[in-house]
Amino acid sequence: MLGAALLLAAAPSSASPPSPARSADRAEPVAAAAAANLKPVRPAAPPSSPAGVRDLGGPVRATADPGFEPHTVLVRFKAGTSASARGQVASRVRGKVSGQAPVAGYVKITTAGPAADALEVLRADAAVVQASLDHRRTVSKTPNDPFFPDYQKYLATIRLPQAWDVLSTATTVTIAVVDTGVDTGHPDLAGRTVPGYNAVANNSDVTDRRGHGTMVAGIAAANTNNGLGVAGAAYQGRIMPIMVFSGEYAYDSDIAEGVIWAVDHGAKVVNMSLGGAGETPVLHDAIKYAVGKGVLVVVSAGNTGDDSPHYPAMYPEVLTVGATDVAASITDFSSWGEHVDLAAPGYKIMSTYSRTASGGAYTYASGAGTSFSAPLVAGVAALTRAKYPSLTPAQVIERLKATARDAGPRGIDPYYGHGIVDAYAALGGAPTTAFAMSPVDGDDAPTQARPLTTQLTGWVGLEGDVDWYRYEVPAASRVFVRLTAPIIDEYRAHNFEPMMWVYDTDLRLVTSAAGHVATEGVGGVWGAGTYYIKVHSRNASTDDRSYTLHGSRSPTVDGDFPPFAAGVERAVGRAYAHATAIGDVTGDGRPDVLLTTDNYADPQNDCKLFVFPQRPDGSFDPPRRYDTRIFHDNVRTNWAPIAILDVNGDGRDDVALATGNGVELFAQAGDGTLQPGVLVPDTAGSQHIAAGDMDGDGDTDLVYSAGAVYLLTQSGGGTFTRSLIASGGTAREVEIGDLNGDGRLDVASPVEGGVNAHLAGPGGWTTVKQAHGSAGTLVPRGIEVADLNGDGRADIAATLPAPDTWLQVFHQQPDGTLRAAPLQFSHAEPGAVEAGDWDHDGRTDLFVAHGEGGLSTVAMYRQLPAGTLAVPQIGEANFQDDVWPNVMAVGDLDGDGYPDIAAAAGYADGLWTAYNVNGIPAQLGPQLWVRGTGVPAFGSLGRTPRLTVSMQRELDPATVNGRTVRLLDGRTGKAVDLPVSYDPATRTITVTLVREARRPGAVRPAAPVLLPDRSYRLVLDGVADTGGELLTGYTVWYVA
């Protein structure tokens, strides 16, 4: 069985710019993309030719071979030329006709002098139609390494055997392997290594305890044709081991130090089969230092299978390499993006393995990952530099790009970059044909959507393929759409990972399903209309196995949830959401949504505050991110709730967070952004927070819990004074309202067996416990203070978790006491509870978040005219599983005056919003920009005079021009100079593909501008809609 050895991650650090001195202060590492899982492979017999294969020995090294027979010219005479006339022509070059060539019409002329001199004379003779040298061919170098014939067929994919015929040594070019170290004693690396450096321990011990670096070294430059193991890409090369890993991780400070050491000690190529999220100047500066010293840096693209940022692969100075299989098809783990330059095989790659990692024996291993495609390119780069020593790193990169074999979508693309590296062409050999492109399915845009009735099958036949389907809903129905993918097979290089989005007829996002499961489903109550379903894979690879898309409809029933339209997720990287709030913190008069995140797996977005500004049309701008002091607590004793208040009396909404480390205040600046947070002194341990004018002086105060309940009274100048409301070990939710009818604001908090009402009085605070109606000492999970029976007095609602799952309301009586109403059943783990007038009937309704086993729902308890709560109506939702207090907020998210829902979504889905169906039609998620193109994606432009793009959004005409709408040459990436126009009436962009004759009086028809047999790429980047939002990076591929 062949194992997978995936990319080892490198973490960012805050070290200073490159210096030979290593940083002693390391940052926390980013989690590894995947741990190495290398399977050692030992030959059954001593390393010699495998049984049954004849030992051909080593190839004979030729000297100054002219490449042709030195005294023969092959000549074809004009028809009817007599034998005597042929003899006379031959005599003019002191030669004679020596016989017929094997091809009809040709004869051999043997010359006394050099054939090359005779060739020019013969070509000039009027009786000669064709003359050529009799070129000499040789058998391609076939190394005798025993694993080469059966386990290294991928070397032929990049034409390395032919390249070795051109050049089979690169000992003048040292490749630095910046990795886990190298087993320099491995027999297949004997004589190939030069002294290296351990940047972690600052010594020369480069012992490889992981095996990864030894594999990389063998791929790049193992001894070739030595009768042992494997063949290295450089045939005869040099390896400089640079050890930068300490256990599972490498730190940018060590990586930078290792790169600089390698450069200063003679490396000409640096291979970095490592990477991770996050960018730091120290690593970038080290790479720029290397390139400035004439060193070429080759980096693996990453193994995330998506286009998430990956460093150092994103740096423009490096040569970034993706991974394919032996058939030159991109793998499902290969990261992709515009920064990918080339691709090379990276699946089932055989190489040397460390004896330290394998238990003391010299072995070989097979692995998969862009870690192993990069050193193949590094070896080819070494050969190229050896053949052309005067080329700069940039020139070598351009040569490798220019000679690469196209694969996937024609021309430059984000999956293969410029194509598969072609070693033979890079060394001056004749180019060969491009790899075949998969067939086009013709459903890559909404205008080309295939109709879905009940069930159909589809394929991801092309890298980055997107399939569109059209689903008609004739009347409001309960709809469920299921996408079933082939089973993920770890022994395949290509697997479809399903993702599905549903858009309405105006191409606004309705719902989506993009988890990490083989079957994705979306559903709910959908109104009548046409819906568009987009299907594609999370990764960029193809899959020859089919997926199934199934749609079903049924009539609506009384139990269907009508209050909110289907929700939409807005991810914030890979961070897990904590809490939400709604308030105008940008100063434009529209409520914005605020979200805090957990400490999980995304350092850039963990423990942050995000603000989603509401736009005039009710949609949201991309979020603004703010650093916070949220406590990094993986056991989640802090939920980072949010309160909205004016902290300094300037009339603007500001933000307060209970961070665990204290109450942190963010004041709104005049430009609508938030100023950096400031901690209120002596508030450590803060868990929950609420805002209200507790002392009636006209400004807003804060109440928070931190093992007790505290009041922060606002004073002049934005200062707060702390005082105790109640002790007693509470770190739970706090809510504010007049709980006894005396005109003062009081505080409610959950407690074992009920709720506490902390009542404000002339002489201080009094705490009164109200027991709930359930047996035992259950602590309510969420509470809310609101008038829940229409009598004008503040009541308390509390949710009781399993095993009871009740909703308990405590009604305030005329005498100011609280009385528990009968328990009301609430299904499936109730949690956060919020209030709002859903239907504008003047009565407050309740909304309860539920979460259990990954399934989320929201229940609405509508207040009836009699002052009771109706049986809940249940709808689908997306909440974090624990549905803790503050996971949900209620407010107007689209400017229609009706309350909508914003929530901290499950997994890494970020913000979830759902819209009240009583208001304007739900704006839902973002609207797509493009409905389709006149020529379908991947189609032929041929002699098409104009290429049109049908836009869904209304564009600002001033932004549509030749700079924002470009047709790029697929080979060079350069824009073709073409007229661009926009018709606002039809929302159509037109690119004119022909050029009218410009000569005065010319009557010739317009001439095509595009070159035949050339690929092109339409790019929309920088056009704006009428709301000012920009479209970036929209791409469609074509052939001429």
Coordinates of C-alpha atoms in Angstrom, one line a residue, residues 442-694:
G442 CA -21.8 23.4 -21.4
D443 CA -23.6 24.2 -18.1
D444 CA -21.1 26.6 -16.5
A445 CA -23.4 29.6 -16.1
P446 CA -27.0 30.3 -15.0
T447 CA -28.0 31.0 -18.6
Q448 CA -26.8 27.4 -19.5
A449 CA -28.5 25.7 -16.5
R450 CA -29.8 22.2 -17.1
P451 CA -33.4 21.6 -15.9
L452 CA -33.8 19.5 -12.7
T453 CA -37.1 17.7 -12.4
T454 CA -36.6 14.8 -10.0
Q455 CA -33.1 13.4 -10.3
L456 CA -30.1 13.6 -12.6
T457 CA -26.4 12.8 -12.7
G458 CA -23.4 15.0 -13.3
W459 CA -19.7 14.9 -13.5
V460 CA -16.8 17.2 -12.6
G461 CA -15.1 16.8 -15.9
L462 CA -12.8 19.8 -15.9
E463 CA -10.6 21.4 -13.3
G464 CA -12.7 24.0 -11.4
D465 CA -15.8 22.8 -13.2
V466 CA -19.1 24.4 -12.0
D467 CA -22.4 22.8 -13.0
W468 CA -25.7 24.9 -13.0
Y469 CA -29.2 23.5 -12.7
R470 CA -32.6 25.1 -12.9
Y471 CA -35.4 24.0 -10.5
E472 CA -39.0 25.2 -11.0
V473 CA -41.2 25.6 -8.0
P474 CA -44.8 26.3 -9.3
A475 CA -46.3 27.1 -5.9
A476 CA -45.0 27.6 -2.3
S477 CA -43.8 24.1 -1.3
R478 CA -41.6 22.2 1.1
V479 CA -38.5 21.6 -1.0
F480 CA -35.5 19.4 -0.4
V481 CA -32.5 19.1 -2.7
R482 CA -29.9 16.5 -2.1
L483 CA -26.5 16.2 -3.6
T484 CA -24.8 12.8 -3.3
A485 CA -21.2 12.5 -4.2
P486 CA -19.1 9.4 -4.8
I487 CA -17.5 7.9 -1.7
I488 CA -14.2 9.6 -0.8
D489 CA -11.4 7.1 -1.7
E490 CA -8.1 7.9 -0.1
Y491 CA -6.4 5.6 -2.7
R492 CA -7.5 7.9 -5.5
A493 CA -5.8 11.1 -6.6
H494 CA -9.1 12.7 -7.5
N495 CA -12.2 12.9 -5.3
F496 CA -15.3 15.1 -5.7
E497 CA -16.0 17.0 -2.5
P498 CA -19.6 18.3 -2.9
M499 CA -20.6 22.0 -2.4
M500 CA -24.0 23.3 -3.4
W501 CA -25.5 26.8 -3.5
V502 CA -29.1 27.8 -4.3
Y503 CA -30.1 31.2 -5.8
D504 CA -33.4 32.7 -6.5
T505 CA -34.5 34.0 -9.9
D506 CA -32.5 37.3 -9.4
L507 CA -29.5 35.2 -8.5
R508 CA -29.4 36.1 -4.8
L509 CA -28.2 33.4 -2.6
V510 CA -31.0 31.6 -0.8
T511 CA -29.1 28.8 1.0
S512 CA -26.0 26.7 0.7
A513 CA -24.5 23.4 1.9
A514 CA -20.8 23.3 1.9
G515 CA -19.8 20.9 4.7
H516 CA -17.2 18.1 4.5
V517 CA -19.6 15.2 4.0
A518 CA -20.4 13.0 1.0
T519 CA -24.1 14.0 0.9
E520 CA -25.2 17.6 1.1
G521 CA -28.8 18.7 1.5
V522 CA -30.8 21.9 1.6
G523 CA -34.4 22.5 2.1
G524 CA -37.2 24.5 3.6
V525 CA -40.3 26.3 2.5
W526 CA -39.6 27.9 -0.9
G527 CA -41.9 30.4 -2.6
A528 CA -43.1 30.0 -6.2
G529 CA -40.4 30.8 -8.7
T530 CA -37.3 29.6 -10.6
Y531 CA -34.3 28.6 -8.5
Y532 CA -30.7 28.1 -9.7
I533 CA -28.5 25.4 -8.1
K534 CA -24.7 25.6 -8.4
V535 CA -22.7 22.5 -7.8
H536 CA -19.0 22.1 -7.7
S537 CA -16.2 20.5 -5.8
R538 CA -14.4 22.0 -2.8
N539 CA -11.1 21.0 -4.5
A540 CA -10.0 21.7 -8.1
S541 CA -9.6 18.1 -9.4
T542 CA -11.7 16.2 -11.8
D543 CA -13.6 12.9 -10.9
D544 CA -14.7 10.4 -13.5
R545 CA -17.3 9.1 -11.1
S546 CA -20.8 10.7 -11.3
Y547 CA -22.7 12.6 -8.5
T548 CA -26.5 12.6 -8.2
L549 CA -28.7 15.6 -7.7
H550 CA -32.2 14.9 -6.4
G551 CA -35.0 17.4 -5.9
S552 CA -38.4 16.9 -4.3
R553 CA -41.4 19.0 -3.5
S554 CA -44.4 18.6 -1.2
P555 CA -47.3 20.8 -0.1
T556 CA -46.8 23.1 2.9
V557 CA -48.4 22.0 6.1
D558 CA -49.4 23.7 9.4
G559 CA -46.1 22.8 11.0
D560 CA -44.0 24.6 8.4
F561 CA -42.1 27.6 9.8
P562 CA -43.3 30.8 8.1
P563 CA -41.6 33.6 10.1
F564 CA -38.2 33.7 8.5
A565 CA -36.9 33.0 5.0
A566 CA -34.1 30.4 4.5
G567 CA -30.9 31.7 6.2
V568 CA -27.5 32.5 4.7
E569 CA -24.0 31.9 6.1
R570 CA -21.2 34.4 5.8
A571 CA -17.9 32.7 6.9
V572 CA -15.1 34.6 8.5
G573 CA -12.2 32.4 7.4
R574 CA -12.2 29.2 9.3
A575 CA -13.0 30.7 12.7
Y576 CA -15.8 29.5 14.9
A577 CA -18.4 32.1 15.8
H578 CA -19.2 33.0 19.5
A579 CA -21.9 35.6 19.9
T580 CA -23.8 38.2 17.9
A581 CA -25.4 41.6 18.5
I582 CA -27.1 44.2 16.3
G583 CA -26.5 48.0 16.4
D584 CA -25.5 51.0 14.3
V585 CA -21.8 51.0 15.0
T586 CA -20.8 52.5 11.7
G587 CA -22.9 55.7 12.2
D588 CA -24.9 55.6 9.0
G589 CA -28.3 55.1 10.6
R590 CA -28.6 51.4 9.6
P591 CA -28.2 48.5 12.1
D592 CA -25.1 46.5 11.6
V593 CA -24.3 43.0 12.7
L594 CA -21.5 42.2 15.2
L595 CA -19.9 38.8 15.6
T596 CA -17.2 37.5 18.0
T597 CA -15.1 34.4 17.3
D598 CA -13.7 31.5 19.3
N599 CA -10.1 30.3 19.6
Y600 CA -10.0 27.3 17.3
A601 CA -7.9 26.9 14.1
D602 CA -7.6 30.2 12.3
P603 CA -5.1 32.6 13.9
Q604 CA -6.0 35.4 11.6
N605 CA -9.7 35.3 12.5
D606 CA -9.8 33.7 16.0
C607 CA -10.8 35.8 19.0
K608 CA -11.8 38.7 16.9
L609 CA -14.7 41.2 16.7
F610 CA -16.3 41.4 13.2
V611 CA -18.6 44.2 12.1
F612 CA -20.8 43.5 9.0
P613 CA -22.0 47.0 7.8
Q614 CA -25.5 47.1 6.5
R615 CA -25.8 48.6 3.0
P616 CA -28.7 50.7 1.8
D617 CA -30.3 47.8 0.0
G618 CA -30.3 45.7 3.1
S619 CA -27.3 43.5 2.1
F620 CA -24.0 43.6 3.9
D621 CA -20.5 44.8 3.1
P622 CA -17.6 42.4 3.8
P623 CA -16.9 42.4 7.5
R624 CA -14.4 44.7 9.2
R625 CA -12.1 42.8 11.7
Y626 CA -10.9 44.1 15.0
D627 CA -8.4 42.7 17.4
T628 CA -9.8 41.9 20.9
R629 CA -8.7 40.7 24.3
I630 CA -11.0 37.7 24.2
F631 CA -9.6 35.0 26.4
H632 CA -8.0 32.1 24.5
D633 CA -9.9 29.4 26.3
N634 CA -10.5 26.1 24.5
V635 CA -12.9 24.8 27.2
R636 CA -15.2 27.7 26.4
T637 CA -15.8 29.2 29.8
N638 CA -16.1 32.6 28.1
W639 CA -18.6 33.3 25.3
A640 CA -17.4 36.8 24.4
P641 CA -20.9 38.4 24.4
I642 CA -21.5 41.9 23.0
A643 CA -23.3 44.9 24.3
I644 CA -24.1 48.1 22.4
L645 CA -24.0 51.5 24.2
D646 CA -22.6 55.0 24.0
V647 CA -19.5 54.8 26.1
N648 CA -18.5 58.5 25.9
G649 CA -21.6 60.6 25.4
D650 CA -20.9 61.5 21.7
G651 CA -24.2 60.1 20.5
R652 CA -22.7 57.2 18.6
D653 CA -23.2 53.5 19.3
D654 CA -20.1 51.9 20.7
V655 CA -19.3 48.3 21.7
A656 CA -18.5 46.5 24.9
L657 CA -17.2 42.9 25.1
A658 CA -17.0 40.6 28.0
T659 CA -13.7 39.1 27.0
G660 CA -12.8 36.9 30.1
N661 CA -9.8 39.2 30.5
G662 CA -12.1 42.1 31.3
V663 CA -14.7 44.3 29.9
E664 CA -13.3 45.8 26.7
L665 CA -14.7 49.0 25.2
F666 CA -14.6 50.0 21.5
A667 CA -15.5 53.6 20.8
Q668 CA -16.9 54.5 17.4
A669 CA -14.7 57.0 15.5
G670 CA -16.1 59.8 13.3
D671 CA -15.4 57.7 10.1
G672 CA -17.6 54.9 11.3
T673 CA -14.8 52.5 12.3
L674 CA -14.1 51.3 15.8
Q675 CA -11.1 52.5 17.7
P676 CA -8.8 50.0 19.4
G677 CA -10.3 48.3 22.4
V678 CA -9.6 49.6 26.0
L679 CA -10.0 47.4 29.1
V680 CA -12.0 48.7 32.0
P681 CA -9.9 48.2 35.1
D682 CA -10.7 45.5 37.6
T683 CA -13.1 43.6 35.4
A684 CA -11.1 40.4 34.8
G685 CA -13.2 37.2 34.6
S686 CA -16.1 39.0 32.8
Q687 CA -18.4 36.4 31.2
H688 CA -21.7 38.0 30.2
I689 CA -22.7 41.6 29.7
A690 CA -25.8 43.9 29.2
A691 CA -26.3 47.6 28.8
G692 CA -28.9 50.0 30.3
D693 CA -29.3 53.3 32.2
M694 CA -29.2 51.8 35.6

